[in-house]
PDB file of C-alpha atoms in Angstrom:
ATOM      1  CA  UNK U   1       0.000   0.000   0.000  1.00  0.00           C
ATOM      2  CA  UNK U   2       2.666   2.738  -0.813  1.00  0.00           C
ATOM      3  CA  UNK U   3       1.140   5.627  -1.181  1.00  0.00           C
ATOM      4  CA  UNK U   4       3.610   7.243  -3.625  1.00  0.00           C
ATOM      5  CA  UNK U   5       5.628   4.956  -5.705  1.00  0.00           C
ATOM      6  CA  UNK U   6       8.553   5.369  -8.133  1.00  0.00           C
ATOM      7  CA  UNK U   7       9.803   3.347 -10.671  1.00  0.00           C
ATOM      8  CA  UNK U   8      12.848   2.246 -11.298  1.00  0.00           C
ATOM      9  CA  UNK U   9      14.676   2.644  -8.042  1.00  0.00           C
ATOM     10  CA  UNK U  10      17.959   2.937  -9.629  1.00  0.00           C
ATOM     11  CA  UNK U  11      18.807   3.863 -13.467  1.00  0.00           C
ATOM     12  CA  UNK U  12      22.305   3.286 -14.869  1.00  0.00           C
ATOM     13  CA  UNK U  13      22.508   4.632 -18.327  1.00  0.00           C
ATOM     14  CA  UNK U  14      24.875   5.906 -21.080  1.00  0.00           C
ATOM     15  CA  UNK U  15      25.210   9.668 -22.023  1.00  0.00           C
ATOM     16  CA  UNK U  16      22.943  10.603 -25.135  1.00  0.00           C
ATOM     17  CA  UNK U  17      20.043   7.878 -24.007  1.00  0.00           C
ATOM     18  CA  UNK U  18      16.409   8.879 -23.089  1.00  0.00           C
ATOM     19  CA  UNK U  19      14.976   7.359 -19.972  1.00  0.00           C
ATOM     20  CA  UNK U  20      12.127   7.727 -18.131  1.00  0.00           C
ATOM     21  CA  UNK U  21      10.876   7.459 -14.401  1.00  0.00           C
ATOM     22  CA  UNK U  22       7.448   6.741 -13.649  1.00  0.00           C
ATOM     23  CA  UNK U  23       5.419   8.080 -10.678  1.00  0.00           C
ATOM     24  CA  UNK U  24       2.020   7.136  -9.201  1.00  0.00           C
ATOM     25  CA  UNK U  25       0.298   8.239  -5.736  1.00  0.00           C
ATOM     26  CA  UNK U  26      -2.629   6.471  -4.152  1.00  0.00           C
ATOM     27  CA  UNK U  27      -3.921   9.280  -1.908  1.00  0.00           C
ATOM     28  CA  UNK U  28      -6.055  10.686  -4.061  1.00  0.00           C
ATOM     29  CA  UNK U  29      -3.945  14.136  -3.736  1.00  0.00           C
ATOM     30  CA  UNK U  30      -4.478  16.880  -6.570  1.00  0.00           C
ATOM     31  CA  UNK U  31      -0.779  17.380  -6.669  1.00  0.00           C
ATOM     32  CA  UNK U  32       2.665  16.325  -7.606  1.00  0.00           C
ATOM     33  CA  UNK U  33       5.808  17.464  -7.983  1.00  0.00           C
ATOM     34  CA  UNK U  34       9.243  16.427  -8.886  1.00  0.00           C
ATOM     35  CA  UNK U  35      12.429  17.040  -6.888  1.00  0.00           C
ATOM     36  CA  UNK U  36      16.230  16.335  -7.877  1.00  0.00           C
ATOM     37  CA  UNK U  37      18.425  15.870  -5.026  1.00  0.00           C
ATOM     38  CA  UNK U  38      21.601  16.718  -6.045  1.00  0.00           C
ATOM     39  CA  UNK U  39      25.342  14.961  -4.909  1.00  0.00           C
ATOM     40  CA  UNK U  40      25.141  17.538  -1.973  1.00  0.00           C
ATOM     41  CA  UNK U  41      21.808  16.485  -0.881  1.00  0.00           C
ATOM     42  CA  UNK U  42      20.472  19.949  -1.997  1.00  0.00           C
ATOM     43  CA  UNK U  43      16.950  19.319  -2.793  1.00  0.00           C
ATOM     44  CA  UNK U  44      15.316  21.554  -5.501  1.00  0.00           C
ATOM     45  CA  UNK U  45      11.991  21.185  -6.807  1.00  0.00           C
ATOM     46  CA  UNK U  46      11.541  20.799 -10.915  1.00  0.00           C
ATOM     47  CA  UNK U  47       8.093  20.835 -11.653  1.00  0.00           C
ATOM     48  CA  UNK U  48       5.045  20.679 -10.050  1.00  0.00           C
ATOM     49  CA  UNK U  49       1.228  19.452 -11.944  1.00  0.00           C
ATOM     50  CA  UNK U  50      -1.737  20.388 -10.375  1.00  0.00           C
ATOM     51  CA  UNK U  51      -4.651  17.790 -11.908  1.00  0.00           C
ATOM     52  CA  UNK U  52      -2.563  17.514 -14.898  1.00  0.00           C
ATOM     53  CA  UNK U  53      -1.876  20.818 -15.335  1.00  0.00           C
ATOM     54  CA  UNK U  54       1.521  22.208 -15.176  1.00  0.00           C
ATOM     55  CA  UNK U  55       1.732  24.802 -12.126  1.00  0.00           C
ATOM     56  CA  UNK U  56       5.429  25.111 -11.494  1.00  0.00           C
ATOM     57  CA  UNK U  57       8.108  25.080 -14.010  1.00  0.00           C
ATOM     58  CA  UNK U  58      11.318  26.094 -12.606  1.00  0.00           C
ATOM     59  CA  UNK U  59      14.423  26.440 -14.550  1.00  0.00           C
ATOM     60  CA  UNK U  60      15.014  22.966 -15.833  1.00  0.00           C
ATOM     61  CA  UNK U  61      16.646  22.059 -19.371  1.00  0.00           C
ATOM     62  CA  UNK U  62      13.573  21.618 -21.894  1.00  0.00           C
ATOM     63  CA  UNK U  63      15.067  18.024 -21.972  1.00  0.00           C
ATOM     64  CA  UNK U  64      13.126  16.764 -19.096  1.00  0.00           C
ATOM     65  CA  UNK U  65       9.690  16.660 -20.122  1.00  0.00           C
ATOM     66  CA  UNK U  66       7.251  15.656 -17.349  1.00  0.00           C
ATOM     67  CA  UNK U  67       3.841  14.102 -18.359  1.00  0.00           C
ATOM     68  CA  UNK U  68       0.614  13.681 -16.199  1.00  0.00           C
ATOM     69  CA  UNK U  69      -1.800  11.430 -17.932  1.00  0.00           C
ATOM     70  CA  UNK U  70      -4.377  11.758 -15.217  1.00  0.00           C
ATOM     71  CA  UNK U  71      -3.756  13.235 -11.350  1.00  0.00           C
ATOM     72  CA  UNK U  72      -2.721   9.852 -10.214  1.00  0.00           C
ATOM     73  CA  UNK U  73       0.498   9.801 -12.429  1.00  0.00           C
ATOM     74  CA  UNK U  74       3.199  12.186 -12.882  1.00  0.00           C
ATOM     75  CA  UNK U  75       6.376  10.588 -14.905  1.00  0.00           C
ATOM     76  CA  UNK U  76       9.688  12.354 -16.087  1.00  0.00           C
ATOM     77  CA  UNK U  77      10.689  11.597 -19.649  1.00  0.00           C
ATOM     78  CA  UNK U  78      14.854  12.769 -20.007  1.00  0.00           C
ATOM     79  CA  UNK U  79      16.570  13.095 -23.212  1.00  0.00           C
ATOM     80  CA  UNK U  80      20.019  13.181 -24.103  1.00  0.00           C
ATOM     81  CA  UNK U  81      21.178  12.441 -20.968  1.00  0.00           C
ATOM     82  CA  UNK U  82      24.149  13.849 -19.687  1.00  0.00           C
ATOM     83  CA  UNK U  83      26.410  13.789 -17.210  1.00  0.00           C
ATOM     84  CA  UNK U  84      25.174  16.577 -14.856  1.00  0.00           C
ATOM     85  CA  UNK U  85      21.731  14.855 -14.592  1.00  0.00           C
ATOM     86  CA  UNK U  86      22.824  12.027 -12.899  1.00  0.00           C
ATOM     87  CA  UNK U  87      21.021  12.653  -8.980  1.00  0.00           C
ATOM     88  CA  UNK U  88      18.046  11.252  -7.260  1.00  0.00           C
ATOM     89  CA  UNK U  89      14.899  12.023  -8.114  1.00  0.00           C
ATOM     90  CA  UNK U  90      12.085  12.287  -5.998  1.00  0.00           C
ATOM     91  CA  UNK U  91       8.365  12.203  -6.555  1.00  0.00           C
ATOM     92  CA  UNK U  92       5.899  13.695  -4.384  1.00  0.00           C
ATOM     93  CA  UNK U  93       2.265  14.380  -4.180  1.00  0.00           C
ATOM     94  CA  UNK U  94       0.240  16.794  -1.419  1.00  0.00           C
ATOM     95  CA  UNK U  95      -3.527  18.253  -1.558  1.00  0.00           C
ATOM     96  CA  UNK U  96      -3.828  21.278  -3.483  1.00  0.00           C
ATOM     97  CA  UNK U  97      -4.794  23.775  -1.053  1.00  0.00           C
ATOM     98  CA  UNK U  98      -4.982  24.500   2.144  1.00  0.00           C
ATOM     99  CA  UNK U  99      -3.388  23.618   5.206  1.00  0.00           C
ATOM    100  CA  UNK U 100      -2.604  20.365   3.615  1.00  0.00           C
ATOM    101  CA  UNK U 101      -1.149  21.822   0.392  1.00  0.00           C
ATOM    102  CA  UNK U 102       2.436  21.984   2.044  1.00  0.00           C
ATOM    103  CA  UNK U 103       2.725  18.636   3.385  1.00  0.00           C
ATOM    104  CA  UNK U 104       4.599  16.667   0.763  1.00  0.00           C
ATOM    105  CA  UNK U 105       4.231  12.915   0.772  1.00  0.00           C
ATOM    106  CA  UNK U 106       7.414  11.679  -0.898  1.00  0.00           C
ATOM    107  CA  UNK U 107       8.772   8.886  -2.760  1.00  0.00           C
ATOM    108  CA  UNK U 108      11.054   6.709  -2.397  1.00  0.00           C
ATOM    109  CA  UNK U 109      13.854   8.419  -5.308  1.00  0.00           C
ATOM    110  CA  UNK U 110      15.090   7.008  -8.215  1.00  0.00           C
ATOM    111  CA  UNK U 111      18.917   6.989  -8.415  1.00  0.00           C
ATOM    112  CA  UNK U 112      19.423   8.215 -11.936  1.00  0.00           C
ATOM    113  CA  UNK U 113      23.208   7.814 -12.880  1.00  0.00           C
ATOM    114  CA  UNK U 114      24.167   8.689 -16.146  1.00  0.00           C
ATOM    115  CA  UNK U 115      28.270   7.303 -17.284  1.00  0.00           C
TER     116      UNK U 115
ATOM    117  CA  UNK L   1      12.171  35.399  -3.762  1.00  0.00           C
ATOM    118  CA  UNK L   2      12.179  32.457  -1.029  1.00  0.00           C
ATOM    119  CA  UNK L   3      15.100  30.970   0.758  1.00  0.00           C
ATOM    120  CA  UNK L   4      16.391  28.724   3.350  1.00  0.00           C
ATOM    121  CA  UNK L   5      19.947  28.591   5.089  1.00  0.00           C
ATOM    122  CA  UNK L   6      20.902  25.917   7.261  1.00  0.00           C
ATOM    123  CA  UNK L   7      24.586  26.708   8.093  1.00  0.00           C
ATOM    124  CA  UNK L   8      25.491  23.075   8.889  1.00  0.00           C
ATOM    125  CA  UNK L   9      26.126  20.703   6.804  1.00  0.00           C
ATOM    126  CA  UNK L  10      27.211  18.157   9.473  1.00  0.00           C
ATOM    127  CA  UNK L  11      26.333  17.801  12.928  1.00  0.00           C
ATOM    128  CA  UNK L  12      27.689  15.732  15.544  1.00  0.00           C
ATOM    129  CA  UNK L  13      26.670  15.503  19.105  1.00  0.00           C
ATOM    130  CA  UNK L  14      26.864  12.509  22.007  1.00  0.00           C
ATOM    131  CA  UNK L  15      23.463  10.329  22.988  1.00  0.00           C
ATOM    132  CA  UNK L  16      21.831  12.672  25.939  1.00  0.00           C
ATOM    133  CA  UNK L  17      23.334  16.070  24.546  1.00  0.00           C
ATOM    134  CA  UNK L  18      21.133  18.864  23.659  1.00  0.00           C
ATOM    135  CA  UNK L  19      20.942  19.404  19.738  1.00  0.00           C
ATOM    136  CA  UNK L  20      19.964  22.443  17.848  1.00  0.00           C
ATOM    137  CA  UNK L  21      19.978  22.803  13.799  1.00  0.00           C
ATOM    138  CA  UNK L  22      20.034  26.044  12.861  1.00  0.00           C
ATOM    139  CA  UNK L  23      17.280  27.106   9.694  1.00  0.00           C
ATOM    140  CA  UNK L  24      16.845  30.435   8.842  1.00  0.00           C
ATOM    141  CA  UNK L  25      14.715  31.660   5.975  1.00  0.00           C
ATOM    142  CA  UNK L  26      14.595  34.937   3.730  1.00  0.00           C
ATOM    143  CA  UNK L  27      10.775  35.858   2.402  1.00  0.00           C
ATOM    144  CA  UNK L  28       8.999  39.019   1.921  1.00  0.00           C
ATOM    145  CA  UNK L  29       5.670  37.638   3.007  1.00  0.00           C
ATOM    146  CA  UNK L  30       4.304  35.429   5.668  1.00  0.00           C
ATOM    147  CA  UNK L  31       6.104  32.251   5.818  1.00  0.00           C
ATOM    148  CA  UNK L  32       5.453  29.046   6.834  1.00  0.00           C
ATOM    149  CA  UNK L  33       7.685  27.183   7.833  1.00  0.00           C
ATOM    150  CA  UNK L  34       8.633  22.999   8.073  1.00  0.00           C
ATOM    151  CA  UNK L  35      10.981  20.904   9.212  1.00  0.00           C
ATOM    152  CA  UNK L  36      11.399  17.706   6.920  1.00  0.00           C
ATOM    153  CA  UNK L  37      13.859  14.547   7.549  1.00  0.00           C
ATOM    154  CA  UNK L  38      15.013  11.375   5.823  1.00  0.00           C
ATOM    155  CA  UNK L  39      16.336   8.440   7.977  1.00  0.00           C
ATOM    156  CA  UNK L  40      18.588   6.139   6.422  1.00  0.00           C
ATOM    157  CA  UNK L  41      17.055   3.805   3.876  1.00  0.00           C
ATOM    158  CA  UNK L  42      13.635   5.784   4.475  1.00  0.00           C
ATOM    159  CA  UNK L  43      11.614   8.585   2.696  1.00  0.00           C
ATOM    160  CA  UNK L  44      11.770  12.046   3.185  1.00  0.00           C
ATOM    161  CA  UNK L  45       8.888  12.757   5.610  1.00  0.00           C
ATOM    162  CA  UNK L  46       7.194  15.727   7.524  1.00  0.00           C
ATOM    163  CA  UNK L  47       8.894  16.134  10.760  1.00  0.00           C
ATOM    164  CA  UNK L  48       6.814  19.394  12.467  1.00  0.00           C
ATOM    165  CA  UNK L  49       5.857  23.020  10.742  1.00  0.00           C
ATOM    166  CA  UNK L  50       5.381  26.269  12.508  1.00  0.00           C
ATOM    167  CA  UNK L  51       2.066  26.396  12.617  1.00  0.00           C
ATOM    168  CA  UNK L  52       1.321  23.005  14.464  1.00  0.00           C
ATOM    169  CA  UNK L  53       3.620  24.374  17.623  1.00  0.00           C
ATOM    170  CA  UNK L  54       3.719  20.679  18.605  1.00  0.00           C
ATOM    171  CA  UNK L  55       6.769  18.122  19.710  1.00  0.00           C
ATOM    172  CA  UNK L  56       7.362  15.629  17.199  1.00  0.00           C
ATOM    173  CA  UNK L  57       9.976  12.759  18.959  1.00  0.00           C
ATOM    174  CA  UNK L  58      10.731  14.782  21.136  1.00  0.00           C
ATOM    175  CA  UNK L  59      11.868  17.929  18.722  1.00  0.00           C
ATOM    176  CA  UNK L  60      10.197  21.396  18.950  1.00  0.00           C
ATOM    177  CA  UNK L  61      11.006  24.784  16.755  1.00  0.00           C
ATOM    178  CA  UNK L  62      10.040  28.083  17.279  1.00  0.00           C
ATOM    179  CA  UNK L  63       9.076  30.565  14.210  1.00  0.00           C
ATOM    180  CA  UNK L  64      11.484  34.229  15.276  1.00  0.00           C
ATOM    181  CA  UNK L  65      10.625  36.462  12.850  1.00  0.00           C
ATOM    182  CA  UNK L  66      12.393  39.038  14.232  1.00  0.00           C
ATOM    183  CA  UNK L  67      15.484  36.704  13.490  1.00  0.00           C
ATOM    184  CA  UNK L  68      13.898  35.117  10.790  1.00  0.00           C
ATOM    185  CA  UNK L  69      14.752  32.389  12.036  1.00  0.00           C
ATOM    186  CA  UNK L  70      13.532  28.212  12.643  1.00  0.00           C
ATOM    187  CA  UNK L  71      15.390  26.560  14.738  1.00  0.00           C
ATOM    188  CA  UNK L  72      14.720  22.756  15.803  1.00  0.00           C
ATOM    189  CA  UNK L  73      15.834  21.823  18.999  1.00  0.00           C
ATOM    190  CA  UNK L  74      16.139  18.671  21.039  1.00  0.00           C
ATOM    191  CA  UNK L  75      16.895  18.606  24.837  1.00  0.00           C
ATOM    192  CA  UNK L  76      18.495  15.136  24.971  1.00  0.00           C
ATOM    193  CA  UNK L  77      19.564  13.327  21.496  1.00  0.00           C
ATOM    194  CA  UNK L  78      18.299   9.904  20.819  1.00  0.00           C
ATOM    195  CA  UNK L  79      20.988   7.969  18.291  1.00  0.00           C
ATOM    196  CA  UNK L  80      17.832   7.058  16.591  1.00  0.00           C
ATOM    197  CA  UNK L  81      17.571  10.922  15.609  1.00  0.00           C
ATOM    198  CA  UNK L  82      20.514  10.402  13.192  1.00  0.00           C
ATOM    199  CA  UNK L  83      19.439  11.408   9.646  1.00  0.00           C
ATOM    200  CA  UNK L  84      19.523  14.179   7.402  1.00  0.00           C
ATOM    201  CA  UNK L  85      17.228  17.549   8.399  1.00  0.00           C
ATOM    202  CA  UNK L  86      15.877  19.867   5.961  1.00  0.00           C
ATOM    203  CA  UNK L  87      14.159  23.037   6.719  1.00  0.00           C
ATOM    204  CA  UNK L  88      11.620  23.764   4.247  1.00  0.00           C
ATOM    205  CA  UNK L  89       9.549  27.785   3.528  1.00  0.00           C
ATOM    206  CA  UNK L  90       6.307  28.535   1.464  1.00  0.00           C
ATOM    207  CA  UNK L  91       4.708  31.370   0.913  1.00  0.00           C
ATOM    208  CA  UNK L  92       1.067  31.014   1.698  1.00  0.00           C
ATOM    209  CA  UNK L  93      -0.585  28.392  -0.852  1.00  0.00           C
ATOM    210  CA  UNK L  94      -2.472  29.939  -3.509  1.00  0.00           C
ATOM    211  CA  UNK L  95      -5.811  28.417  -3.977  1.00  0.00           C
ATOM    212  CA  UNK L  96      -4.830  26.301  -6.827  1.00  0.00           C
ATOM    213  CA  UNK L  97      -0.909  26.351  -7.166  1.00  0.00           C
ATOM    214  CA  UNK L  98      -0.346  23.393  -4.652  1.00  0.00           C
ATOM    215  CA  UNK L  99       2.845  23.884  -2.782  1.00  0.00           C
ATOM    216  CA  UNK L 100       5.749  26.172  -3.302  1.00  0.00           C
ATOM    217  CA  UNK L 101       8.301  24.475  -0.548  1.00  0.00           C
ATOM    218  CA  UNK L 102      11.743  26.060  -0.738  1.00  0.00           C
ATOM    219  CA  UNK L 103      13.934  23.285   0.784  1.00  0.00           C
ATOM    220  CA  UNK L 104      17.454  24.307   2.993  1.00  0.00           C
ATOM    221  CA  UNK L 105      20.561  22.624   1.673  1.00  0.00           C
ATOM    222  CA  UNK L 106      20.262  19.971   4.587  1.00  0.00           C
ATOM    223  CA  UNK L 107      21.920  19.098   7.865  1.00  0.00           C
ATOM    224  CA  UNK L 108      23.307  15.516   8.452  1.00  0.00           C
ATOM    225  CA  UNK L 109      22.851  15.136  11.954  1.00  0.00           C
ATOM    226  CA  UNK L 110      24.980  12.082  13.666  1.00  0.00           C
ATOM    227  CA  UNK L 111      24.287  11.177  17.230  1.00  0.00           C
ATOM    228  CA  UNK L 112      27.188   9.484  18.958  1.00  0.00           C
ATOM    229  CA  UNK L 113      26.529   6.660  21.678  1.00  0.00           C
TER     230      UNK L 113
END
């Protein structure tokens, strides 16, 4: 019964590929995000999708392309990996207002390392 | 703009010693503010916010906005507390924008036995 769930857990790829990480909450939240969490541990959010609709955008390369087929899902398409993007990324989901709004439910990351 | 500071990256302290990691936050507006952690091998997971004013395991933090400031404080560490601390802003939530959390750069906090 996890309530937010990322898949895979750990991604070794070469530089150049495209990968993707899937994401799926069963907490019936409005909202999820995506987080990197750099070599430092410095955790900085990417995106956010409010019932499928893009909310937050921050300043991310136009190669990672999130995509939220319905509120339950949020994945992360990357392409032409490089170095730089190898991190852990984690997916999270909260209500979308409220006193709730700011209490993230995370996943578990997905160790994305790119050689 | 929104930010969080924790000074300390690392942390040490012996089992029964009083711990403190140090947040504090710049923001224009009224803040809210969160403490967040992630155990080893576990999730990162709401620890306390501001606006709760409750103990969580035995941790408390006070909001000084005069200092701007969000301390979290421990009388007596547990080596179970060992794991990495993030103090986390947002503005107040918009009706429909979800969550704008502006995450600290983390403290690792060891407790010795």
């Amino acid at each position: 019964d996890t309530a937010v769930s990322q898949t895979p857990k750990y991604l070794v790829t070469q530089m150049g590929n495209d990968k993707s990480i899937k994401c799926e909450q069963n907490l019936g939240h409005d909202t999820m995000y995506w987080y990197k969490q750099d070599s430092k541990k410095f955790l900085k959010i990417m995106f956010s999708y409010n019932n499928k609709e893009l909310i937050i955008n921050e300043t991310v390369p136009n190669r990672f392309s999130p995509k939220s087929p319905d509120k339950a899902h949020l994945n992360l398409h990357i392409n032409s990996l490089e170095l730089g993007d190898s991190a852990v990324y984690f997916c999270a989901s909260s209500l979308r207002s409220g006193a709730g709004a700011n209490v993230l439910t995370f996943g578990a990351g997905s160790r994305l390392t790119v050689l | 703009a929104q930010r969080v500071t924790q000074p300390e990256k690392l942390l040490s302290v012996f089992k029964g010693a009083p711990v403190e990691l140090k947040c504090n936050y710049s923001y224009s507006g009224s803040p809210e503010l969160f403490w967040y952690v992630q155990y080893s091998r576990q999730r990162l997971q709401l620890l306390l916010r501001h606006i709760s004013r409750e103990s969580i395991k035995g941790f408390t933090a006070d909001l000084n906005k005069g200092e701007t400031s969000f301390h979290l404080k421990k009388p007596f560490a547990q080596e179970e507390d060992s794991a990495m601390y993030y103090c986390a802003l947002s503005g107040l939530p918009l009706e429909t924008s979800g969550s704008r959390l502006t995450f600290g750069e983390g403290t690792q906090l060891t407790v010795n036995p």
